[in-house]
mmCIF file of C-alpha atoms (C1' of nucleotides) in Angstrom:
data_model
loop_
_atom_site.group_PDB
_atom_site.id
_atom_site.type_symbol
_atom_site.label_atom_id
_atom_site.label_comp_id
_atom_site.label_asym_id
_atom_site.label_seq_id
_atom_site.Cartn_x
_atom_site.Cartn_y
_atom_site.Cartn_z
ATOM 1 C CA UNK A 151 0.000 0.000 0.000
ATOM 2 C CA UNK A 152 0.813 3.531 -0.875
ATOM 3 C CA UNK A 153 1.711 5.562 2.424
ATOM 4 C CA UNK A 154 1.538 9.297 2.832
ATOM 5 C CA UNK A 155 4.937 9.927 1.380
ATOM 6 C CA UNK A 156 4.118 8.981 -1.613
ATOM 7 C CA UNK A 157 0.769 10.349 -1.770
ATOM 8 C CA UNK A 158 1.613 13.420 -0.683
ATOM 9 C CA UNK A 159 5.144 13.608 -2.950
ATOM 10 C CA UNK A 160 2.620 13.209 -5.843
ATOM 11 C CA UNK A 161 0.243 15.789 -4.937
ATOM 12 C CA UNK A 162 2.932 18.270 -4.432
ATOM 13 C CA UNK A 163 4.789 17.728 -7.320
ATOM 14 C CA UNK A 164 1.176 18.548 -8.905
ATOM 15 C CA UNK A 165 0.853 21.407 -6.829
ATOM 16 C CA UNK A 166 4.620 22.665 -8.420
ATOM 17 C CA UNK A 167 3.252 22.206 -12.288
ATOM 18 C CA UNK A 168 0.372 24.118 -11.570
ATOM 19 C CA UNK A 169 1.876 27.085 -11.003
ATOM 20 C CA UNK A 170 3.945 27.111 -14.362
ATOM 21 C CA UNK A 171 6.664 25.748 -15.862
ATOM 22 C CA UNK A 172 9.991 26.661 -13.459
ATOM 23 C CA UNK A 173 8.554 28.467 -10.942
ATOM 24 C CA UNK A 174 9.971 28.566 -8.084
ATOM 25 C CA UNK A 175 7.411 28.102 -5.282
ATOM 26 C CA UNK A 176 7.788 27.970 -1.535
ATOM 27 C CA UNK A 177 6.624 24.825 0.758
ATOM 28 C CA UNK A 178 4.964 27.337 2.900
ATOM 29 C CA UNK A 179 2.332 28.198 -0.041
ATOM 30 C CA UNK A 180 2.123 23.842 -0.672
ATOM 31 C CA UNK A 181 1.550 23.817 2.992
ATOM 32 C CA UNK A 182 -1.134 25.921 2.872
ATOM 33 C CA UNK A 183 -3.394 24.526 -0.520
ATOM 34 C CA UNK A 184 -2.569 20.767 0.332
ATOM 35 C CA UNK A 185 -3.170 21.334 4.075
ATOM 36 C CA UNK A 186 0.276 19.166 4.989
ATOM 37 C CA UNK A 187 2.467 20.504 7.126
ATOM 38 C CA UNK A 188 5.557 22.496 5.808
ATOM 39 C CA UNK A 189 7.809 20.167 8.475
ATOM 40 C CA UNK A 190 6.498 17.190 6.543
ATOM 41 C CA UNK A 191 6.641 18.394 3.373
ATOM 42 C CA UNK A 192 10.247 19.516 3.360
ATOM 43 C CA UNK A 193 10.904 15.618 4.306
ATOM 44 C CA UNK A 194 9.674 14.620 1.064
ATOM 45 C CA UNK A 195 10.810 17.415 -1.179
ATOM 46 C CA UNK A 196 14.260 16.421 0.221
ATOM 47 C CA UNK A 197 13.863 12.508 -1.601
ATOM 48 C CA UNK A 198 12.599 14.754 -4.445
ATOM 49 C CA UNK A 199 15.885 16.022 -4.886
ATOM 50 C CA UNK A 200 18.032 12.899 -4.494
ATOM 51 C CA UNK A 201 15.717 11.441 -6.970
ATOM 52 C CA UNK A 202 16.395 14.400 -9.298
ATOM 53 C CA UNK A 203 12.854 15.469 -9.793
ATOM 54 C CA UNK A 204 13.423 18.662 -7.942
ATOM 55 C CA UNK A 205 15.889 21.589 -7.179
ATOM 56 C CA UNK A 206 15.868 23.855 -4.654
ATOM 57 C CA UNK A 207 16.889 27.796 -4.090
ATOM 58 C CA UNK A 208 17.362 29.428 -0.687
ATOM 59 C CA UNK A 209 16.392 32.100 1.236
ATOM 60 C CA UNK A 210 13.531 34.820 0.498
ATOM 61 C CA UNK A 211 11.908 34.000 -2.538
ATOM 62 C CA UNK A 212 13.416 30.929 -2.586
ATOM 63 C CA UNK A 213 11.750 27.821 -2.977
ATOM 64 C CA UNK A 214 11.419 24.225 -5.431
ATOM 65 C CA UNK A 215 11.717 24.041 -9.104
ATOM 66 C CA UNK A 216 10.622 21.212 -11.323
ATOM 67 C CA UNK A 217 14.244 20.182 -12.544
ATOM 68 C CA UNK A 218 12.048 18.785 -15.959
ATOM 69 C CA UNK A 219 8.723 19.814 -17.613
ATOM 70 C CA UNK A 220 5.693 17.842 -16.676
ATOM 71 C CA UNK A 221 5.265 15.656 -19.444
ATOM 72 C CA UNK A 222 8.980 14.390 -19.077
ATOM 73 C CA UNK A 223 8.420 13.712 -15.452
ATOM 74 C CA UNK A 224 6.378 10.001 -15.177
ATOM 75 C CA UNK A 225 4.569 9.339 -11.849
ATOM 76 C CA UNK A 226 6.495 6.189 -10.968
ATOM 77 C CA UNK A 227 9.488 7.876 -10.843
ATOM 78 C CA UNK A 228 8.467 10.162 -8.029
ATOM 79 C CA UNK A 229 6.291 7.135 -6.173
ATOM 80 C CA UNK A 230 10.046 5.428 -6.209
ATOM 81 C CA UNK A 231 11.589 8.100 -4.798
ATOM 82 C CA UNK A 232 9.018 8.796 -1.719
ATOM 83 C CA UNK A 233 8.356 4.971 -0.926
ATOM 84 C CA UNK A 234 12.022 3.954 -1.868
ATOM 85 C CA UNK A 235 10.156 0.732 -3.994
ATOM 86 C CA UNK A 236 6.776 0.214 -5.450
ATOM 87 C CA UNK A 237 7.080 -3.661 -5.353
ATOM 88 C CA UNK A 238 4.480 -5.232 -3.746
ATOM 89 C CA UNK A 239 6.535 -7.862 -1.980
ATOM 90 C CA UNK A 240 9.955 -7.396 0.424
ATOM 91 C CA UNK A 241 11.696 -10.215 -1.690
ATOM 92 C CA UNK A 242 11.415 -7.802 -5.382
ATOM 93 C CA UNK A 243 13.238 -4.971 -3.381
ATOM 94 C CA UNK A 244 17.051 -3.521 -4.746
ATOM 95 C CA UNK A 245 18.463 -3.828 -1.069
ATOM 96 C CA UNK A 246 16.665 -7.232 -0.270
ATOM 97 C CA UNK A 247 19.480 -9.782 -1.822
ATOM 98 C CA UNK A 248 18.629 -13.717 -2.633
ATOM 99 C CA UNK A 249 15.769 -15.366 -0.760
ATOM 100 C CA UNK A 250 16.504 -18.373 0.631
ATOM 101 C CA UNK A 251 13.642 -19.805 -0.534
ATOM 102 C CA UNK A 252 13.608 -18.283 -3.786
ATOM 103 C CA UNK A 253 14.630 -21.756 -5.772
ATOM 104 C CA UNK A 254 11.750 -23.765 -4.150
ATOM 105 C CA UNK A 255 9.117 -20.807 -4.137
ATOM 106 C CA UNK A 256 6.202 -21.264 -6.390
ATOM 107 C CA UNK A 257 5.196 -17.650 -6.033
ATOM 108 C CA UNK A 258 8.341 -15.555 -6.968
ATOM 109 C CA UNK A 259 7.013 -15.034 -10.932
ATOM 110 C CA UNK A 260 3.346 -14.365 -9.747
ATOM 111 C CA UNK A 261 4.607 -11.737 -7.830
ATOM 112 C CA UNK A 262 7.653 -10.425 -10.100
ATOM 113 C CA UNK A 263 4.628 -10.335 -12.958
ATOM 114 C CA UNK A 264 2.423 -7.961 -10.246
ATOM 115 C CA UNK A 265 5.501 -5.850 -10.125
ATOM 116 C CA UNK A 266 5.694 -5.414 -13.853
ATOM 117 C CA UNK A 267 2.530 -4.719 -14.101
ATOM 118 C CA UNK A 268 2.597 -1.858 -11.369
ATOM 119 C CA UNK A 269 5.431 -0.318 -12.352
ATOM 120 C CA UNK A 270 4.339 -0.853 -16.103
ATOM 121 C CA UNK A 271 0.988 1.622 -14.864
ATOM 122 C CA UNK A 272 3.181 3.746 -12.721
ATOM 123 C CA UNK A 273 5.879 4.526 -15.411
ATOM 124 C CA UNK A 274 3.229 4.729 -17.779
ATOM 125 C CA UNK A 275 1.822 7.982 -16.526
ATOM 126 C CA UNK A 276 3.096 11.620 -16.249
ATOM 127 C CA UNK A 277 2.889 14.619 -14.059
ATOM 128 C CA UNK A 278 1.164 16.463 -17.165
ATOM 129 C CA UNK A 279 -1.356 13.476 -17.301
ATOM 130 C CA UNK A 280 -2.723 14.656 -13.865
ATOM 131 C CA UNK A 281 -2.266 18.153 -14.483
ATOM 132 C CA UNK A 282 -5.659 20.056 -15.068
ATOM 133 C CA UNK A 283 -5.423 22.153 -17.775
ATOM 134 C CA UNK A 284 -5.806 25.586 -17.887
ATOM 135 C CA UNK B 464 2.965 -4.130 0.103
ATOM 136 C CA UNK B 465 1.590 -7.459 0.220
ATOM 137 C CA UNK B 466 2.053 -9.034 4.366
ATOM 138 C CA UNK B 467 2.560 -12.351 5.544
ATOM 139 C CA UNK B 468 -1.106 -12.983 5.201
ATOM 140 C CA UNK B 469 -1.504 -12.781 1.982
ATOM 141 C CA UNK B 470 1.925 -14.375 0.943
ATOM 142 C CA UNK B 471 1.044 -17.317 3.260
ATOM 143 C CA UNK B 472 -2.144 -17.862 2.391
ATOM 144 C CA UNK B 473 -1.568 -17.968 -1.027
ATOM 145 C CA UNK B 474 1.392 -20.464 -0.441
ATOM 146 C CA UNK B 475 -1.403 -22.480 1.700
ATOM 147 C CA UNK B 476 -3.817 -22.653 -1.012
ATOM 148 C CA UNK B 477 -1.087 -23.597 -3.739
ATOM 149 C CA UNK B 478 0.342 -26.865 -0.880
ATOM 150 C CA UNK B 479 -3.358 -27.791 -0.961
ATOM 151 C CA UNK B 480 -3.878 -27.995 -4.536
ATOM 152 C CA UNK B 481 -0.607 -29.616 -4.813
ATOM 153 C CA UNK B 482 -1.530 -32.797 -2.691
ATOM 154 C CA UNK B 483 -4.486 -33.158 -5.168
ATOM 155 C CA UNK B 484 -8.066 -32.327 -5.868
ATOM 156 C CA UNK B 485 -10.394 -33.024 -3.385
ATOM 157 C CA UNK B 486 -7.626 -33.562 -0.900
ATOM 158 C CA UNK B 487 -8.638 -33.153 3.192
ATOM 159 C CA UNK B 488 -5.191 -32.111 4.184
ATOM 160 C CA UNK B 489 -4.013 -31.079 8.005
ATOM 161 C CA UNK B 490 -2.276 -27.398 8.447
ATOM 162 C CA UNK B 491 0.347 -29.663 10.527
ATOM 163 C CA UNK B 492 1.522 -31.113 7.066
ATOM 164 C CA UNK B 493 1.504 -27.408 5.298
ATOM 165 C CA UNK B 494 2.908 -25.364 8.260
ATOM 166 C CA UNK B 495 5.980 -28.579 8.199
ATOM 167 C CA UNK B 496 6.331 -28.029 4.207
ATOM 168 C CA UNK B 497 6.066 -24.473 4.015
ATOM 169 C CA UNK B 498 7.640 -23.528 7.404
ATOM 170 C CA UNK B 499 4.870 -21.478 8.634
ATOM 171 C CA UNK B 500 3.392 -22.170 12.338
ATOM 172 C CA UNK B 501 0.410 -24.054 12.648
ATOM 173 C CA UNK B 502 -1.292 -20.850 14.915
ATOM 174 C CA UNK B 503 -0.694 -18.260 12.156
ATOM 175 C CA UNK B 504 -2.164 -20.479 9.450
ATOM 176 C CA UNK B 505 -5.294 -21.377 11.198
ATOM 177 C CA UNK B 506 -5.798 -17.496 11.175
ATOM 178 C CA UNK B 507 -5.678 -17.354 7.584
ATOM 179 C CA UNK B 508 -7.694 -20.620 6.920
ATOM 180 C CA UNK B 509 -10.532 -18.982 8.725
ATOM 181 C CA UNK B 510 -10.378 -16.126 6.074
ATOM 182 C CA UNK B 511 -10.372 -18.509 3.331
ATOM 183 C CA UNK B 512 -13.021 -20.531 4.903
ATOM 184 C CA UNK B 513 -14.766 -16.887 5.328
ATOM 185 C CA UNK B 514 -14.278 -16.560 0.990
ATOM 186 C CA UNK B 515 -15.478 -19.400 0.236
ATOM 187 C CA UNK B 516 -12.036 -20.491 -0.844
ATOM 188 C CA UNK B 517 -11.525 -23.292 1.920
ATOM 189 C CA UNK B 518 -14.120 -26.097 3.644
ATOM 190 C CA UNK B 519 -12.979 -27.603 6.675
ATOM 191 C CA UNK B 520 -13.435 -31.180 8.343
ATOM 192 C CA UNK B 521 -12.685 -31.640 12.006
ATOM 193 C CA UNK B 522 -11.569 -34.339 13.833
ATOM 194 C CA UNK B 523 -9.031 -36.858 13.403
ATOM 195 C CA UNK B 524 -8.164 -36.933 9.603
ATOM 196 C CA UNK B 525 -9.511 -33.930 9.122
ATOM 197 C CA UNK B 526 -8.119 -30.717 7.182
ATOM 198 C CA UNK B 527 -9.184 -28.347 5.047
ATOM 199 C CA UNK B 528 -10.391 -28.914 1.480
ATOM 200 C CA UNK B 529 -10.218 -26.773 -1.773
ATOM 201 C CA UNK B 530 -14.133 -25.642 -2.388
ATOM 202 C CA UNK B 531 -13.159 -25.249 -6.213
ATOM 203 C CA UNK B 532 -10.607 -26.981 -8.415
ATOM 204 C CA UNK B 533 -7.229 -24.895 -8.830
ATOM 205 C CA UNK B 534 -8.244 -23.787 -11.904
ATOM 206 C CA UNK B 535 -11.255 -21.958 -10.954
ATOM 207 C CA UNK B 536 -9.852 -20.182 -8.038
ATOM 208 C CA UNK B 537 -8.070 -16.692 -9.118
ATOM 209 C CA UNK B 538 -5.186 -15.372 -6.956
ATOM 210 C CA UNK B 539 -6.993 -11.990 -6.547
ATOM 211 C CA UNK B 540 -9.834 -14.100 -4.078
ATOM 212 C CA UNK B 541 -7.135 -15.482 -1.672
ATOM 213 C CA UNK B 542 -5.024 -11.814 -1.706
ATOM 214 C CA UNK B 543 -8.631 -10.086 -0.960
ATOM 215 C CA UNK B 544 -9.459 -12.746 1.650
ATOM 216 C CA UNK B 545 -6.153 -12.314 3.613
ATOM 217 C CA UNK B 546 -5.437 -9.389 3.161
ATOM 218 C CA UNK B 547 -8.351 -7.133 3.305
ATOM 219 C CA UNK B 548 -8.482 -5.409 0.449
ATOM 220 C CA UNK B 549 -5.391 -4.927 -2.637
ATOM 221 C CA UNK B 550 -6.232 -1.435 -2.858
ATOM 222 C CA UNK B 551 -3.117 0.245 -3.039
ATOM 223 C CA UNK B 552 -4.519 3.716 -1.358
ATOM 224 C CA UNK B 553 -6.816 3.875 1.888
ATOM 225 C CA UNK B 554 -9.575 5.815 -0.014
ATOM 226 C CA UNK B 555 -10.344 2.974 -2.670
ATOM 227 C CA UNK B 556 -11.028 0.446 -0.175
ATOM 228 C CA UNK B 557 -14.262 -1.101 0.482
ATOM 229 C CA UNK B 558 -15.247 0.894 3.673
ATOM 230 C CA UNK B 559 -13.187 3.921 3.918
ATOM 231 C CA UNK B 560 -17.004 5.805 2.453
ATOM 232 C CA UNK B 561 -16.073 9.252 0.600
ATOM 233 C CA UNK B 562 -13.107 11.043 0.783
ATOM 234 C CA UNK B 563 -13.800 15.307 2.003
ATOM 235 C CA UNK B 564 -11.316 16.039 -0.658
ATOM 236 C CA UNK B 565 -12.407 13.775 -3.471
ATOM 237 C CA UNK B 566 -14.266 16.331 -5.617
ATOM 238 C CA UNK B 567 -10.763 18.555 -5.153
ATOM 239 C CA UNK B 568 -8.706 15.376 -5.619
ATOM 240 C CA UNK B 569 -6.312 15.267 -8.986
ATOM 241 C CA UNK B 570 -4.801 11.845 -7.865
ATOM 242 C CA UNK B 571 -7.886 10.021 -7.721
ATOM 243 C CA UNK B 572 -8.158 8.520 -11.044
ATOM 244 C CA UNK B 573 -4.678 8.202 -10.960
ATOM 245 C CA UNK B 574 -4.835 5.535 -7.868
ATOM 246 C CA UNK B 575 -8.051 3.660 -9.389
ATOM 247 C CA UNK B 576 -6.020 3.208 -12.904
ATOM 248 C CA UNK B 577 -3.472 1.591 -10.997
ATOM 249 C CA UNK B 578 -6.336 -0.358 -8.545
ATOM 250 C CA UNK B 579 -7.794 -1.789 -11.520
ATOM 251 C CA UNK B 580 -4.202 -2.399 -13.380
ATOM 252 C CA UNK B 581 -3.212 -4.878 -10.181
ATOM 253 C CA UNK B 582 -7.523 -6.266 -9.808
ATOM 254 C CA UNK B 583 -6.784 -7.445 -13.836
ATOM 255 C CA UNK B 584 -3.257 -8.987 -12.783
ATOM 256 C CA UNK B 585 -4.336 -11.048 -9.712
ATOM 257 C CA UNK B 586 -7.791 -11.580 -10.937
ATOM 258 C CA UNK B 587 -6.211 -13.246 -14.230
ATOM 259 C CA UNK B 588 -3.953 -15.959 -12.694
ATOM 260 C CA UNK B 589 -5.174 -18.841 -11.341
ATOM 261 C CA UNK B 590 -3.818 -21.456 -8.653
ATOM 262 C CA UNK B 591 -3.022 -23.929 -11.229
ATOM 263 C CA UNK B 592 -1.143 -21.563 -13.370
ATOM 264 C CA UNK B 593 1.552 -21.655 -10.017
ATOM 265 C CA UNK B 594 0.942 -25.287 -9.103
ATOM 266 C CA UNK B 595 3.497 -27.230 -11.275
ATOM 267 C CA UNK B 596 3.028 -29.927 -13.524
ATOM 268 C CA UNK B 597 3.268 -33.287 -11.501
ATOM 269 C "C1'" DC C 576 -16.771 -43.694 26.729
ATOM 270 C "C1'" DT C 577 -12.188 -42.333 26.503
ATOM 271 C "C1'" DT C 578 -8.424 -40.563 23.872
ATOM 272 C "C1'" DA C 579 -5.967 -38.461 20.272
ATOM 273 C "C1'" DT C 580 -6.215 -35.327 16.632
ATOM 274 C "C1'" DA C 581 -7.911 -31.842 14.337
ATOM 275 C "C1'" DT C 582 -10.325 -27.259 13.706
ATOM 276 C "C1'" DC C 583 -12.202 -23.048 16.010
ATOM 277 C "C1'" DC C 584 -12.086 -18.721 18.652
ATOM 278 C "C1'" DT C 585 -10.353 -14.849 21.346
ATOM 279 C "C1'" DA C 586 -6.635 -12.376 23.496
ATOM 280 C "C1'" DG C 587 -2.309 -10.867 24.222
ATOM 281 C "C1'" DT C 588 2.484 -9.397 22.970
ATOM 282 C "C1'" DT C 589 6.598 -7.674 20.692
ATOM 283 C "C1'" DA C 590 8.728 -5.290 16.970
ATOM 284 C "C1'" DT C 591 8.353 -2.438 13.190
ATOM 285 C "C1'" DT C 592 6.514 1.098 10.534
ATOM 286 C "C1'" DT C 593 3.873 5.258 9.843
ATOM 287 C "C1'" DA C 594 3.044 9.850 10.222
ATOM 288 C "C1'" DC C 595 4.184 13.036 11.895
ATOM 289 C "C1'" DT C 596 6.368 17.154 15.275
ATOM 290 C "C1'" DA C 597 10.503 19.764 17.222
ATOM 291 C "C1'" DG C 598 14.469 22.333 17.196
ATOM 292 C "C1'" DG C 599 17.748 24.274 15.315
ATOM 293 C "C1'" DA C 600 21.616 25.180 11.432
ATOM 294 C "C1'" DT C 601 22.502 27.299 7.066
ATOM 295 C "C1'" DA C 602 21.892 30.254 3.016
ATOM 296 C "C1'" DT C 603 20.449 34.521 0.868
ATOM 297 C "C1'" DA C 604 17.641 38.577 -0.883
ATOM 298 C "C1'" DA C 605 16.307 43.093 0.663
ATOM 299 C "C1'" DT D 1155 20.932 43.071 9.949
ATOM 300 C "C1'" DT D 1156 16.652 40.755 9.396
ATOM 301 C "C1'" DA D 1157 13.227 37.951 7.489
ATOM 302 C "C1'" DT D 1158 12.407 34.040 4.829
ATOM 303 C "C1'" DA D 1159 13.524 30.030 2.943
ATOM 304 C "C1'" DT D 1160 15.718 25.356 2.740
ATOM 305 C "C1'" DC D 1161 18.420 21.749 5.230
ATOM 306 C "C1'" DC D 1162 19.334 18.203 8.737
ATOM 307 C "C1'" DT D 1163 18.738 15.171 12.693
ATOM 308 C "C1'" DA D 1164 16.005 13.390 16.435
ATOM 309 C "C1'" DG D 1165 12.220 12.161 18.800
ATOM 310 C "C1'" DT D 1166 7.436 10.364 19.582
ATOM 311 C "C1'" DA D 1167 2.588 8.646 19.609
ATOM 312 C "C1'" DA D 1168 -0.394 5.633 17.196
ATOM 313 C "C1'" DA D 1169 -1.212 2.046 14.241
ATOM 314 C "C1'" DT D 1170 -0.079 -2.167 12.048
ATOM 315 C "C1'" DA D 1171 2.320 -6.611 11.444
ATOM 316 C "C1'" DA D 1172 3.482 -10.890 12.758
ATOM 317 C "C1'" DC D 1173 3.059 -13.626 15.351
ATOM 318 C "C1'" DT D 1174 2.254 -16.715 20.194
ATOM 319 C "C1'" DA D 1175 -0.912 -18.639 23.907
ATOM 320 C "C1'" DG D 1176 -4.574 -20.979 25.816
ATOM 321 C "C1'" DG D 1177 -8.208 -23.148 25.635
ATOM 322 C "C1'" DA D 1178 -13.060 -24.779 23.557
ATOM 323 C "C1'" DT D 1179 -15.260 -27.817 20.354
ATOM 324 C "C1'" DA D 1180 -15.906 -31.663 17.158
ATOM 325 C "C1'" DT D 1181 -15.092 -36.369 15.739
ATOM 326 C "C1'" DA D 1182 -12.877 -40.878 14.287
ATOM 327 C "C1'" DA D 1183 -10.911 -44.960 16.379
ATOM 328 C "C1'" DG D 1184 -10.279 -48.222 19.912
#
DNA sequence: CTTATATCCTAGTTATTTACTAGGATATAA
DNA sequence: TTATATCCTAGTAAATAACTAGGATATAAG
């Protein structure tokens, strides 16, 4: 299941394409439409960076910038970055190694096909897709 | 993320099928095989039983029983049965009733693409597509 | 009718994760 | 110098996960 981080990652990286292409916008004003708290917010914007989704610039007037336009930035990419996975088992994870069951388990390609198939959707959509337009 | 439940109680169902149709088969046997405790998988029996996935027969030589042959019994029953729901948001379940921001909400078809991209993955494979050939 | 073997049912318990809040350090435009 | 941002690390309360525990109930076999 999809927690708040990457719920709320989504629907602020929304929140920055709606207010034009490279603005620069403040948490404070996110905050304030999403009704999430700065504090929080800055948590997640932080991953958003790592991840390369988002810049940032300091000080008064300072604020996030999309680092890419909308359409070039897909939704799984920013789910990835907030959650850290989107798999749907422990086992499909980067940092999780080799099962020790994995030769014996009769489940491993049900749920590496469930993966595909999420990450298939995820990747499959952009920011601009959820965009309203103007 | 899928738990234990569902994992296990999809592992249950495919040991079942695997000792043959119609078998009446102990959770002593399955909780040996699959390494499992016999406690935790009497919890999830009694969801399957619940779905009309399971019959049970007490007593001596009892066990539980596949209702349906493996072929007619889709992975997305056992996953709902154990595990609630495979919603992958909160709001999209069952009984969370209508979400206050819903009408403002530009995620919301987002998450119900991807609920009905993992309902048409689970929901198309069967237990004898993961039982192998004997 | 006793016994062994199974399911059934409800609680409790420990560890982890979630969803935050708190407090300050750092950068920078005015 | 000050106000406004981001940045960074900890801490914390509540919920969930992943079980274990203890017994009640049913039933086949002797």
């Amino acid at each position: 299941m999809i927690s708040t981080k990457g719920r709320y990652a989504l629907r602020m990286v929304i929140d920055f394409a709606r207010q034009g292409e490279e603005a620069c916008v403040p948490l404070r004003e996110v905050a304030e439409r999403q009704g999430i708290s700065v504090k929080y917010l800055e948590q997640l914007a932080s991953l958003l960076i790592q991840a390369d989704i988002l810049r940032s610039v300091r000080g008064p007037h300072g604020g996030y910038v999309l680092i890419r336009p909308p359409e070039e930035t897909n939704v799984g990419d920013i789910l990835r970055a907030a959650e850290g996975s989107c798999a749907p088992v422990a086992c499909l994870e980067a940092d999780f190694g080799v099962c020790p069951r994995r030769s014996e388990c009769e489940t491993f390609s049900f749920w590496e096909g469930l993966d595909k198939a999420i990450e298939a959707y995820v990747d499959g959509v952009t920011v601009a897709d959820l965009v309203p337009v103007h």
